[in-house]
């Protein structure tokens, strides 16, 4: 499979030093000696299978996410070398590694540069040690700053993640985090309001009143402050939660929002392929029917989203097992989805595409509610629509 945009390859590394209080991602601490090496073997086996299926011959972006990919240490370098042997990466491919401050020693940064990593995304979250403690992070602000400055000195592109709306986080603390993040020279900053996910330690703390519930109005004020300070520093919002200096946008994440096919490797990873490509693989691999319980989609499906199970032990045992779930989208559903995803982007979507999709009425209704606006030949979210993104995206998907 090849298109002008190529394919985006995501590799999920499901291990962390410890579980953060708010985290519901598919990750845990490694169990026993050798589990991380076993994972690397499994991921390479899965990637080899995708190569055999003919779907990794034109990879435009490669992204190691998690979890904490750099917890793999030297095994990460083996994984990267093994991927390069199995996959055809474009000469200008963007290769990103997510990391956390406590797993990013200076020598690892140098080795990542040597092996062709072009971008590092650092889970910094805050420059306030009290906020980091509430989040259950394992690093302090001084370590995070030291790593960010080492990344800047390496000359590699780097991104920082920040969380706002944390109970106990003041506006002054948030302002300081933003200012210190800008001062590191990061080319990309992601800003997420804290979400309390059911079943996490933070959720239990909120439930028993040990930690106060995040206030969405405070989070909104913090998101507005982020946009103000980051824009003033030349770091512009290009997506709901993402800001970049011009040219520093994440090509990999942009692929998710613009309909580029992607393959996710590792436990719990998600993929999206044109239906014809998925069907060819599913038939060849015997994924349809018993015992996998995966049925072919509607004959008019044009896109398939699918994911493998998130159980790490199962994945290590059988990395090439069939998807645990798949959704088959018709052309009409794909168009609606693309418009919804396009509205995440600051550039918005073309009027003509919305009209062709029969969604003009929905977008006019969102405009009457102050959530969208027309700008030239495009629809885009207003500031209110950006802050109430879930309402916008939900109404587009529901067609109401
Ligand atoms: S570092 Fe990230 S993936 Fe790991 S536990 Fe914390 S939030 Fe979850």
PDB file of C-alpha atoms and ligand atoms in Angstrom, residues 12-28 65-69 98-100 102 123 125 135-139 163, ligand 1:
ATOM      1  CA  UNK A  12       3.489   1.136  21.469  1.00  0.00           C
ATOM      2  CA  UNK A  13       5.959   0.419  24.272  1.00  0.00           C
ATOM      3  CA  UNK A  14       3.803  -0.661  27.230  1.00  0.00           C
ATOM      4  CA  UNK A  15       6.262  -0.169  30.107  1.00  0.00           C
ATOM      5  CA  UNK A  16       6.772   2.643  32.622  1.00  0.00           C
ATOM      6  CA  UNK A  17       8.929   3.131  35.713  1.00  0.00           C
ATOM      7  CA  UNK A  18       5.714   3.310  37.752  1.00  0.00           C
ATOM      8  CA  UNK A  19       2.078   4.112  37.092  1.00  0.00           C
ATOM      9  CA  UNK A  20       1.127   7.813  37.300  1.00  0.00           C
ATOM     10  CA  UNK A  21      -1.942   8.615  39.387  1.00  0.00           C
ATOM     11  CA  UNK A  22      -4.076   9.753  36.425  1.00  0.00           C
ATOM     12  CA  UNK A  23      -2.974   7.225  33.812  1.00  0.00           C
ATOM     13  CA  UNK A  24      -5.289   4.789  32.061  1.00  0.00           C
ATOM     14  CA  UNK A  25      -2.978   4.082  29.123  1.00  0.00           C
ATOM     15  CA  UNK A  26      -1.953   0.516  28.322  1.00  0.00           C
ATOM     16  CA  UNK A  27       1.230   0.429  30.386  1.00  0.00           C
ATOM     17  CA  UNK A  28       2.697  -1.107  33.517  1.00  0.00           C
ATOM     18  CA  UNK A  65       4.848   5.997  22.156  1.00  0.00           C
ATOM     19  CA  UNK A  66       3.769   4.484  25.401  1.00  0.00           C
ATOM     20  CA  UNK A  67       4.276   3.886  28.084  1.00  0.00           C
ATOM     21  CA  UNK A  68       7.825   5.096  28.207  1.00  0.00           C
ATOM     22  CA  UNK A  69       9.840   3.931  25.185  1.00  0.00           C
ATOM     23  CA  UNK A  98       8.341   9.706  23.577  1.00  0.00           C
ATOM     24  CA  UNK A  99      10.270   9.893  26.794  1.00  0.00           C
ATOM     25  CA  UNK A 100      10.051  10.966  30.410  1.00  0.00           C
ATOM     26  CA  UNK A 102      13.643  10.082  34.631  1.00  0.00           C
ATOM     27  CA  UNK A 123       6.434  14.155  29.167  1.00  0.00           C
ATOM     28  CA  UNK A 125       3.674  17.964  32.471  1.00  0.00           C
ATOM     29  CA  UNK A 135      -0.129  13.650  39.215  1.00  0.00           C
ATOM     30  CA  UNK A 136       2.060  10.900  40.702  1.00  0.00           C
ATOM     31  CA  UNK A 137       4.893  11.657  38.313  1.00  0.00           C
ATOM     32  CA  UNK A 138       8.323  10.175  39.120  1.00  0.00           C
ATOM     33  CA  UNK A 139      10.399  13.204  38.204  1.00  0.00           C
ATOM     34  CA  UNK A 163      -1.124  19.338  31.850  1.00  0.00           C
TER      35      UNK A 163
HETATM   36  S1  LIG B   1       4.518   7.987  32.124  1.00  0.00           S
HETATM   37 FE1  LIG B   1       2.722   8.236  30.784  1.00  0.00          FE
HETATM   38  S2  LIG B   1       2.116   6.169  30.148  1.00  0.00           S
HETATM   39 FE2  LIG B   1       3.537   5.974  31.903  1.00  0.00          FE
HETATM   40  S3  LIG B   1       2.205   5.800  33.683  1.00  0.00           S
HETATM   41 FE3  LIG B   1       2.734   7.979  33.449  1.00  0.00          FE
HETATM   42  S4  LIG B   1       1.082   8.865  32.175  1.00  0.00           S
HETATM   43 FE4  LIG B   1       0.968   6.616  31.995  1.00  0.00          FE
END
